[in-house]
Tab-separated table of C-alpha atoms and ligand atoms in Angstrom:
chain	number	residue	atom	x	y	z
A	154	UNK	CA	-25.750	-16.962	15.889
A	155	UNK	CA	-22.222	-15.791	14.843
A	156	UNK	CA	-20.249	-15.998	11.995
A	157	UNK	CA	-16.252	-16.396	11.720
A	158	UNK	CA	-13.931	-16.226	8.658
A	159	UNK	CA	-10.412	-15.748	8.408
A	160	UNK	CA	-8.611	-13.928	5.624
A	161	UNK	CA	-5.230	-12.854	4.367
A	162	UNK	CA	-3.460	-10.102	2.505
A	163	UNK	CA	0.126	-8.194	1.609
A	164	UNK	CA	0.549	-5.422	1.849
A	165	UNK	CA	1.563	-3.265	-1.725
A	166	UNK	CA	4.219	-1.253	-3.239
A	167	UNK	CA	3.382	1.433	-5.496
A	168	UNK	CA	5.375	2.115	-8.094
A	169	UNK	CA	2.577	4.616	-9.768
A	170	UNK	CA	1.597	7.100	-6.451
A	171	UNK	CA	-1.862	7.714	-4.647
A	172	UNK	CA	-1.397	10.851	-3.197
A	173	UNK	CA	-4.614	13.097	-2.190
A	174	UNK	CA	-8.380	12.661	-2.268
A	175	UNK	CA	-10.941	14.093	-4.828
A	176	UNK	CA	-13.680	12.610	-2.409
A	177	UNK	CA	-11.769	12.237	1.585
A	178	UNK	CA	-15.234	10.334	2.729
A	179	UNK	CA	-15.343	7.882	0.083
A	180	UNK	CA	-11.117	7.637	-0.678
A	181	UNK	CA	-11.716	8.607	-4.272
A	182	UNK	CA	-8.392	9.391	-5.101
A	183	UNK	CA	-7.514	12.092	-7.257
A	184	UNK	CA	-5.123	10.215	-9.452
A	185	UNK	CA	-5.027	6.431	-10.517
A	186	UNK	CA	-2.042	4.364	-8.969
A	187	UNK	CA	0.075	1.222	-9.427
A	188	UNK	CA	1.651	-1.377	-7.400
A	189	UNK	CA	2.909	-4.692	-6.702
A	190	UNK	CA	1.460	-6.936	-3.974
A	191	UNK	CA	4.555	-8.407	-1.406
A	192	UNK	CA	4.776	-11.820	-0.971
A	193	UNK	CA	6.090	-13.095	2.274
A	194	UNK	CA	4.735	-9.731	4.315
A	195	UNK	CA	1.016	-10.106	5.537
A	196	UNK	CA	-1.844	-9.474	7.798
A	197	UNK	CA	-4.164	-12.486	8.689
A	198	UNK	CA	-7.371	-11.206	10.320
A	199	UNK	CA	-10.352	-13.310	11.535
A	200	UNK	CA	-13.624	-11.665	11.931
A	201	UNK	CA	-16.417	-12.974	14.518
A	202	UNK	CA	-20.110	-11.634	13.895
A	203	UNK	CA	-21.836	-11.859	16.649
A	204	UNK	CA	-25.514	-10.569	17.116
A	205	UNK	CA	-25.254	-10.571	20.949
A	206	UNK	CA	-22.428	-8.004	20.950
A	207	UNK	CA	-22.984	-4.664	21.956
A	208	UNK	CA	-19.755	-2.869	20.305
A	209	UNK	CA	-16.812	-3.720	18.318
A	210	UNK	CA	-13.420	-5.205	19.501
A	211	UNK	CA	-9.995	-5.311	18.189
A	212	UNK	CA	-6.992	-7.310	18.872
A	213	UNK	CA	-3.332	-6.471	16.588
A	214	UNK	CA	-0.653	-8.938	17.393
A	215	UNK	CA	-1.957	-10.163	20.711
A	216	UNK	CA	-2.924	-6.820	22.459
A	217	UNK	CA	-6.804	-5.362	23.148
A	218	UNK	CA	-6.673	-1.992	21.039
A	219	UNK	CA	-8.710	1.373	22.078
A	220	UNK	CA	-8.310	4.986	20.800
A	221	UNK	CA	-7.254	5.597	17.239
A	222	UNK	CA	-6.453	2.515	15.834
A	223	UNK	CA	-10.379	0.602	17.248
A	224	UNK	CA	-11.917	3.868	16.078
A	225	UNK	CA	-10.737	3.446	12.318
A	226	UNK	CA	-11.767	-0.360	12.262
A	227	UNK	CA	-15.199	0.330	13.869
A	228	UNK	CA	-15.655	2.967	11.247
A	229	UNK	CA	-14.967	0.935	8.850
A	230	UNK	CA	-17.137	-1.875	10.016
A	231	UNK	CA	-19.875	0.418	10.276
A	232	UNK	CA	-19.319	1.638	6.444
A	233	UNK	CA	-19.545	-2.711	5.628
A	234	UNK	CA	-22.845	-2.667	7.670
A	235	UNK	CA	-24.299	0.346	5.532
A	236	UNK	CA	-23.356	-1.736	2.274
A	237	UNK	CA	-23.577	-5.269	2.825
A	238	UNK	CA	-27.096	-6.729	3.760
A	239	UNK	CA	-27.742	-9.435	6.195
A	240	UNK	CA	-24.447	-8.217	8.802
A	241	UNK	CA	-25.793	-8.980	12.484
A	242	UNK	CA	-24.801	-7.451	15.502
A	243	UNK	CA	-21.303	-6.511	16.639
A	244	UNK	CA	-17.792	-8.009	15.171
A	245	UNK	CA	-14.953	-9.256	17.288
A	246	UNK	CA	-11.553	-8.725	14.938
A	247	UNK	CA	-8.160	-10.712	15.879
A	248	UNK	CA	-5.626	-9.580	13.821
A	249	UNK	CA	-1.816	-10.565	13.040
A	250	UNK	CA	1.062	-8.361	11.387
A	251	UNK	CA	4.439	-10.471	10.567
A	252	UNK	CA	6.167	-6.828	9.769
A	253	UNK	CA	6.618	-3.388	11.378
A	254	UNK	CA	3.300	-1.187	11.285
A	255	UNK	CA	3.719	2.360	10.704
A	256	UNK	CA	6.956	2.934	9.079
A	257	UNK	CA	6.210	3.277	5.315
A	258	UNK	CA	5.521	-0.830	4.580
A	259	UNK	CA	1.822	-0.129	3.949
A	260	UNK	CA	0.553	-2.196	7.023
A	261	UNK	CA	-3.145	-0.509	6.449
A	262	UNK	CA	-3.106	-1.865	2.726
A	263	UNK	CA	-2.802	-5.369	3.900
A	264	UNK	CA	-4.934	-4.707	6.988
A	265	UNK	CA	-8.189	-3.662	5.378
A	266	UNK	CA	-7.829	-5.893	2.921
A	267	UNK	CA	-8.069	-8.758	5.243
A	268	UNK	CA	-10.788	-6.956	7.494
A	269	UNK	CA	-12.559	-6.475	4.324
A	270	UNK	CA	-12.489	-10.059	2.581
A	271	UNK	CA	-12.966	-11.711	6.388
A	272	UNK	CA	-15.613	-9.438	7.071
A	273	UNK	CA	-17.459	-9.885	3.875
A	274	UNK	CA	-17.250	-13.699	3.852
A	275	UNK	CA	-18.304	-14.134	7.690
A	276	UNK	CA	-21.554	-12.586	6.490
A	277	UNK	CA	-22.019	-15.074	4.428
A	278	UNK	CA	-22.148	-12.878	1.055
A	279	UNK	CA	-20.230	-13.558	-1.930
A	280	UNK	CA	-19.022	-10.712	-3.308
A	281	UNK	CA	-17.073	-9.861	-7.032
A	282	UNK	CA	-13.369	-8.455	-6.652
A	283	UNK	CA	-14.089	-4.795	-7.977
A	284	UNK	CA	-16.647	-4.805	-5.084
A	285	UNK	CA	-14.290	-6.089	-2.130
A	286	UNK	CA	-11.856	-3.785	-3.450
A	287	UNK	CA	-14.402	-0.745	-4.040
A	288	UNK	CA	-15.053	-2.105	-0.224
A	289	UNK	CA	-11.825	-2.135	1.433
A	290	UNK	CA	-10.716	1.132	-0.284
A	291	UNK	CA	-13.134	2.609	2.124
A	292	UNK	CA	-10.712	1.787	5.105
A	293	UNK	CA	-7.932	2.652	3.467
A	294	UNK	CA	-7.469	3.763	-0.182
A	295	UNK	CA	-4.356	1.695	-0.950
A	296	UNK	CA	-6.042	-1.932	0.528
A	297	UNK	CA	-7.564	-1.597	-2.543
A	298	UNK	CA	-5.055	-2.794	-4.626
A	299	UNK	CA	-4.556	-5.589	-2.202
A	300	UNK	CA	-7.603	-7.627	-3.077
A	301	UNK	CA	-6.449	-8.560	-6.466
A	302	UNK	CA	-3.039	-10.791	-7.278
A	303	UNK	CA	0.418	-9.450	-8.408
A	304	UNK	CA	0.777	-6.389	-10.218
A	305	UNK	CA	-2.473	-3.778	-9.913
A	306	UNK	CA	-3.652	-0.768	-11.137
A	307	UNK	CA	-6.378	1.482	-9.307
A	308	UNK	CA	-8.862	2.644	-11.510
A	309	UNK	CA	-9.377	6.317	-10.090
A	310	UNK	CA	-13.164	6.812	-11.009
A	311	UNK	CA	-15.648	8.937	-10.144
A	312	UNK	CA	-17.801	7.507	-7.119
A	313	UNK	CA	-17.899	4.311	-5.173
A	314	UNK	CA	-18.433	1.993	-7.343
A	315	UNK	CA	-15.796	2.724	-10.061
A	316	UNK	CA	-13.287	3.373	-8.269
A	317	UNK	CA	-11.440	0.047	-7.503
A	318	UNK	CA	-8.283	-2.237	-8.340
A	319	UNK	CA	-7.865	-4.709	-10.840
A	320	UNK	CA	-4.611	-7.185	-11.776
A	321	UNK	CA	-2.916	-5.971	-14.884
A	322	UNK	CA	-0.640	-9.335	-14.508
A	323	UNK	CA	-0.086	-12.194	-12.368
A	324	UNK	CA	2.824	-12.471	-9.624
A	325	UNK	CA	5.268	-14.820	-11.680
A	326	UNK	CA	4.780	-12.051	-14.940
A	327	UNK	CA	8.087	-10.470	-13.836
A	328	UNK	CA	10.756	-11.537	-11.163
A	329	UNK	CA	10.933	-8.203	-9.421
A	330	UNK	CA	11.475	-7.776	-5.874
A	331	UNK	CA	11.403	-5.589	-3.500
A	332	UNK	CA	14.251	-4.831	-1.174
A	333	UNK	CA	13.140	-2.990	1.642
A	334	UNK	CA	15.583	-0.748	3.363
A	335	UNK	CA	14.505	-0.333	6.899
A	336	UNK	CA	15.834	3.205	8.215
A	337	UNK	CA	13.394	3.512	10.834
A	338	UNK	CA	11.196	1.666	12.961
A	339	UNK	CA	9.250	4.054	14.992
A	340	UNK	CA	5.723	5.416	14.403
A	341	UNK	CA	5.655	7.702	11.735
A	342	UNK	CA	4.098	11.068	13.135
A	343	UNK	CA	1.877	12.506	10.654
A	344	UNK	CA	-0.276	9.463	8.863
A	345	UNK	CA	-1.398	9.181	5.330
A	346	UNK	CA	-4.753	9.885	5.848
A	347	UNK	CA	-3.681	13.479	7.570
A	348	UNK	CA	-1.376	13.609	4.044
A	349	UNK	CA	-3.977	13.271	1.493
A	350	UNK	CA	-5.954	16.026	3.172
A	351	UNK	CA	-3.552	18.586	2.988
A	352	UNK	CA	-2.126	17.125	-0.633
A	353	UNK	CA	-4.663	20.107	-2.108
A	354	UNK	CA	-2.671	22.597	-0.434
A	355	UNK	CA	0.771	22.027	-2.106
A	356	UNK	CA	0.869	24.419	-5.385
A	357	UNK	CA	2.607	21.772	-7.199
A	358	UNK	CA	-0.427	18.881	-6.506
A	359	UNK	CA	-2.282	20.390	-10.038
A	360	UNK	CA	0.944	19.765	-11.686
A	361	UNK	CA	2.063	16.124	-10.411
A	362	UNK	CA	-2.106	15.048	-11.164
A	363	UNK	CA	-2.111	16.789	-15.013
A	364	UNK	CA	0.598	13.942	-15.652
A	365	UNK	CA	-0.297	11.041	-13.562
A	366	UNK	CA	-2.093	9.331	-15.985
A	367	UNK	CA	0.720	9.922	-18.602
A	368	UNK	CA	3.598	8.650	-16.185
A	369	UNK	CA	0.661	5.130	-15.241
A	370	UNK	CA	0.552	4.443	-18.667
A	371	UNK	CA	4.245	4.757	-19.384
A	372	UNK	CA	5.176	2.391	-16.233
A	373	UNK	CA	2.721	-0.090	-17.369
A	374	UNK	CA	3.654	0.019	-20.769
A	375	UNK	CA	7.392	-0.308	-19.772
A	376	UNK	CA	6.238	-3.288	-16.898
A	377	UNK	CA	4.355	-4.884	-19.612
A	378	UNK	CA	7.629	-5.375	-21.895
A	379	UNK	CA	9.942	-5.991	-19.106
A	380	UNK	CA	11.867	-2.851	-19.611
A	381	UNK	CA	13.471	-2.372	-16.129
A	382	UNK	CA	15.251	1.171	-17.411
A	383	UNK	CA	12.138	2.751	-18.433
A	384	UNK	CA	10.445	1.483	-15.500
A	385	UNK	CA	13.064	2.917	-13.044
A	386	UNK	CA	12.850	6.364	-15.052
A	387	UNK	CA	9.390	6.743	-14.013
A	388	UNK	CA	8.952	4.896	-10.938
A	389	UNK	CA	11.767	7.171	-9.038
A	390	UNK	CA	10.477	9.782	-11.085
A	391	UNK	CA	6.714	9.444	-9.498
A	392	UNK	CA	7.974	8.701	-5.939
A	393	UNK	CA	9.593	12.309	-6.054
A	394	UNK	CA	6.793	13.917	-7.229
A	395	UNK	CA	4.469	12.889	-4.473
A	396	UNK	CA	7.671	14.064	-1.938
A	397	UNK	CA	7.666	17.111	-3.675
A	398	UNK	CA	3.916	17.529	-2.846
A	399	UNK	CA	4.732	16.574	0.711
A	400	UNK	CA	7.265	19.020	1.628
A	401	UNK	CA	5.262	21.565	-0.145
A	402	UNK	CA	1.859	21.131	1.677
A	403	UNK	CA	1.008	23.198	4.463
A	404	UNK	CA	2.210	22.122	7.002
A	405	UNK	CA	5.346	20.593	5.082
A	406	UNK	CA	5.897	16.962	5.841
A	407	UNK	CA	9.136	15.726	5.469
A	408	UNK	CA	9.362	11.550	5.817
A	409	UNK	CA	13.049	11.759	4.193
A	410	UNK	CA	16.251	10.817	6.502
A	411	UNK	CA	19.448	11.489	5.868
A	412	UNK	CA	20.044	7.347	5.111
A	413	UNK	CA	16.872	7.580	3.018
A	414	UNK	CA	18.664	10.344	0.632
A	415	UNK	CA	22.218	8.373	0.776
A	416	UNK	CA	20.155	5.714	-0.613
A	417	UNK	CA	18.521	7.580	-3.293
A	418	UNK	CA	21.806	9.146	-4.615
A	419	UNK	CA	23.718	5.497	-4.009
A	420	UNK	CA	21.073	3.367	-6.440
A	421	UNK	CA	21.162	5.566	-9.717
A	422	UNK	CA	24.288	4.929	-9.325
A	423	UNK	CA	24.463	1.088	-8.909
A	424	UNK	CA	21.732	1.322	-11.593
A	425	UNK	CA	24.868	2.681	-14.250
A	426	UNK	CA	27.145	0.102	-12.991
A	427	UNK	CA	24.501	-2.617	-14.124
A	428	UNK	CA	22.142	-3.707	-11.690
A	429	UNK	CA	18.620	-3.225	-12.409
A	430	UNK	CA	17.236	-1.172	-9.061
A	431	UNK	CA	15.411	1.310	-8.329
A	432	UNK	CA	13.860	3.502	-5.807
A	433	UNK	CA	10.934	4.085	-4.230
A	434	UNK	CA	9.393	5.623	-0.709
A	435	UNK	CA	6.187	6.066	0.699
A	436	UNK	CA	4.552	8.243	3.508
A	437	UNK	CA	7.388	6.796	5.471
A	438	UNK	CA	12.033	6.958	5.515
A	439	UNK	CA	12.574	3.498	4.288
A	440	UNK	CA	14.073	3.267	1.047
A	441	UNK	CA	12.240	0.607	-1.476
A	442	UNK	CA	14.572	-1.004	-3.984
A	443	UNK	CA	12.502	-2.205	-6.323
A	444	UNK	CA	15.274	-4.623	-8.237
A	445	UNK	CA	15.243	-7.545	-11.023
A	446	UNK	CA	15.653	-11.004	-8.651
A	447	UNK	CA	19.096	-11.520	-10.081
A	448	UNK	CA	20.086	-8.439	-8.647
A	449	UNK	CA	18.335	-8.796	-5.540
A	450	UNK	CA	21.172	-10.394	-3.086
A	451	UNK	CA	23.438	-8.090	-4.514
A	452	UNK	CA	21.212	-4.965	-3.752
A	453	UNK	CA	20.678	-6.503	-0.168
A	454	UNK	CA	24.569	-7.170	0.683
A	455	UNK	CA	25.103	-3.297	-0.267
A	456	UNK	CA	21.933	-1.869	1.189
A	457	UNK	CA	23.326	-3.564	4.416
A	458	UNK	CA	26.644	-2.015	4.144
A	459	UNK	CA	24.871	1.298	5.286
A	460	UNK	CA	25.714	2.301	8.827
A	461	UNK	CA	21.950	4.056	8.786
A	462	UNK	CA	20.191	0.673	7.539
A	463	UNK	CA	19.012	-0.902	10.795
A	464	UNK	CA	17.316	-4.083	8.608
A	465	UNK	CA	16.079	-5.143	5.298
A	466	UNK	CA	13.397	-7.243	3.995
A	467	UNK	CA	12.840	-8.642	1.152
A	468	UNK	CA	9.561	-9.539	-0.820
A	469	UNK	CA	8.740	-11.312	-4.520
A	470	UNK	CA	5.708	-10.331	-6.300
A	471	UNK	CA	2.614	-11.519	-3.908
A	472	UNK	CA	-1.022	-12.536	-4.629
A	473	UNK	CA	-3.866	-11.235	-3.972
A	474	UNK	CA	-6.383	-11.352	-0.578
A	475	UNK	CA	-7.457	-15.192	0.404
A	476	UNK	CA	-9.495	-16.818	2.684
A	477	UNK	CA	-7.984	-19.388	5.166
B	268	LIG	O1	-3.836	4.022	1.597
B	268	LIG	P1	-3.151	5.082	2.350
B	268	LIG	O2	-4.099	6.125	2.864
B	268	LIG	O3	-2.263	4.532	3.421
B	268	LIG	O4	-2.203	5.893	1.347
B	268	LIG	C1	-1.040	5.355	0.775
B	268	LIG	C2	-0.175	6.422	0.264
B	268	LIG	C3	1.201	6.008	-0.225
B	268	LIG	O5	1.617	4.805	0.355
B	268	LIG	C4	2.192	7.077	0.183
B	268	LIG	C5	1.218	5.893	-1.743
B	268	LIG	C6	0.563	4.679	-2.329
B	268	LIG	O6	0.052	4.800	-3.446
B	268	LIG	O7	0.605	3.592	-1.724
C-alpha cells in the first residue's frame, strides 16, 4: 500500500533571533524567537510511503540527491517514524524550491515544514499545530515557525513537547514586507546547524540570552501596536546581537559582505529621512529590509541602485503550512 500527500510552506523571517541550542538533539533552542512567514517564496514537497521500499529517496528541484542533504531528510524521517504510529516502510520525497537555497532565505524553514505536514498527512494521522511544529522543529529548528500563519513566536520550552510555534497574528495584521537584498548567491560555507553548536562558545552568548526574552516581548509589544520605530530599534538591534555571537564563536564566522554593511549603514539612514525600514540578516550576506508596504517600491528602487545588489525579492506577510 502507499500513501502520498503534498504540502506547502514559506519560508520565515525572524525579526526576534534563534541562535544556539540548549538541547542540539532535540533543537531546543536556548532562547525564544520571532518571525514573519513570506508569502510568494515556498517549498512544495510531496511525500510517497511506500512499505515495499527499502531506503529513502530525495528529489530538490528535479535532481536525485545523495550525501548531506538525503542524510538530513532520512534523519528526519526516521525521527517521524519514532513519533508517529502507523508510518510503513520507506518514503519517496519530491521536492520544489521557487528561491535560492543556502544563502540566508531560510530554505530549511520552509523545507521541513512541508516534509513535516506531507509526511504527517500521508500517514494518514491528524495531527494539532503545536505537534507538527514540535515535529518539524526536529529537522530544523526555525520550520517551526513555519507551520502556523503570519506572524509567530517560538515558545522556547523545556523538552519536546513545549517547545513549538504558535501565530501571535494573522498575515493581513500589518502590511510589512520584506525586501530581500540578494548580495550573494552561492552556498554559504559554514551552515546553521554547525552555528548553533559553537553559539556556547562565544563569551557574549550568556549576555545576548539574559535579554532575549526582554527584547521578544518589546518587538511584540511594538508589532502588536503597529509601531514601526520601536520595532526597527529592536529588530536591528537583535540581528546584531546574534552577529556579534557569530564573529565571536570559536571558530569566528563572519556571513557579513562589504554590500551587506553598506546596506546596514544606508537604511538607518533612509529610516531618518522617513521611510519605515529596517534591517535584518541571518546565517547568510543578504540584507533583509523589513519595510511598511508603502515604502516597499521605494526601498526596492534604492536597494537596486547598489552596484553589490545582484537581485531583490520581495515578500508580504505569508500563511502558514497547507496541504495541496
Ligand atoms: O533553523 P536553522 O537551524 O536554520 O536556524 C536559523 C537561524 C537563523 O536563521 C540565523 C535565525 C532564525 O531565528 O531564523
Amino acid at each position: 500500500m502507499t500513501q502520498e500527500a503534498t504540502a506547502r510552506a514559506h519560508p520565515n523571517i525572524a525579526f526576534i533571533k534563534y541562535w544556539g541550542n540548549q538541547d542540539e538533539q532535540l533543537r531546543i533552542p536556548v532562547n525564544s524567537s520571532l518571525s514573519m512567514n513570506l508569502e510568494g517564496l515556498y517549498t512544495e514537497t510531496m511525500v510517497n510511503w511506500d512499505h515495499r521500499l527499502t531506503q529513502d529517496s530525495l528529489i530538490i528541484n528535479s535532481v536525485e540527491q545523495s550525501g548531506d542533504a538525503l542524510k538530513r531528510v532520512q534523519t528526519h524521517l526516521s525521527a517521524l517514524r519514532n513519533h508517529i504510529d502507523g508510518i510503513e516502510g520507506h518514503a519517496k520525497v519530491i521536492s520544489y524550491n521557487n528561491f535560492p537555497m543556502g544563502v540566508g532565505i531560510a530554505s530549511s524553514a520552509s523545507s521541513f515544514a512541508a516534509l513535516t505536514l506531507a509526511a504527517v498527512s500521508a500517514s494518514g494521522q491528524q495531527l494539532s499545530e503545536s505537534t507538527l511544529s514540535s515535529l518539524a522543529r526536529l529537522g530544523s529548528g526555525s520550520a517551526s515557525r513555519s507551520i502556523p500563519t503570519g506572524f509567530v513566536e517560538w515558545h522556547k520550552g523545556v523538552s519536546h513537547e513545549t517547545s513549538y510555534a504558535e501565530s501571535i497574528a494573522t498575515p493581513d495584521f500589518w502590511d510589512l514586507v520584506d525586501v530581500i537584498a540578494v548580495v550573494s548567491n552561492t552556498h554559504k560555507k559554514v551552515g546553521s546547524t554547525e552555528g548553533h553548536q559553537s553559539a556556547n562558545t562565544s563569551d557574549l552568548q550568556l549576555a545576548r540570552i539574559a535579554n532575549a526574552e526582554k527584547r521578544l516581548q518589546d518587538c511584540k509589544e511594538a508589532l502588536l501596536h503597529k509601531d514601526f520605530h520601536s520595532f526597527a530599534t529592536v529588530v536591528e538591534e537583535d540581528s546584531n546581537l546574534m552577529h556579534s555571537i557569530m564573529m565571536t564563536s570559536r571558530p569566528p564566522l563572519f556571513y557579513w559582505q562589504p554590500t551587506s554593511i553598506e546596506l546596514m549603514h544606508l537604511i538607518p539612514e533612509w529610516r531618518h529621512e522617513g521611510l519605515d525600514v529596517c534591517y535584518t540578516l541571518d546565517a547568510g550576506p543578504n540584507v533583509h529590509c523589513i519595510c511598511n508596504r508603502i515604502h516597499a517600491e521605494e526601498v526596492s528602487r534604492r536597494v537596486r541602485n547598489i552596484s553589490g545588489v545582484l537581485d531583490v525579492k520581495s515578500a508580504g506577510a505569508g500563511r502558514g503550512a497547507y496541504l495541496l
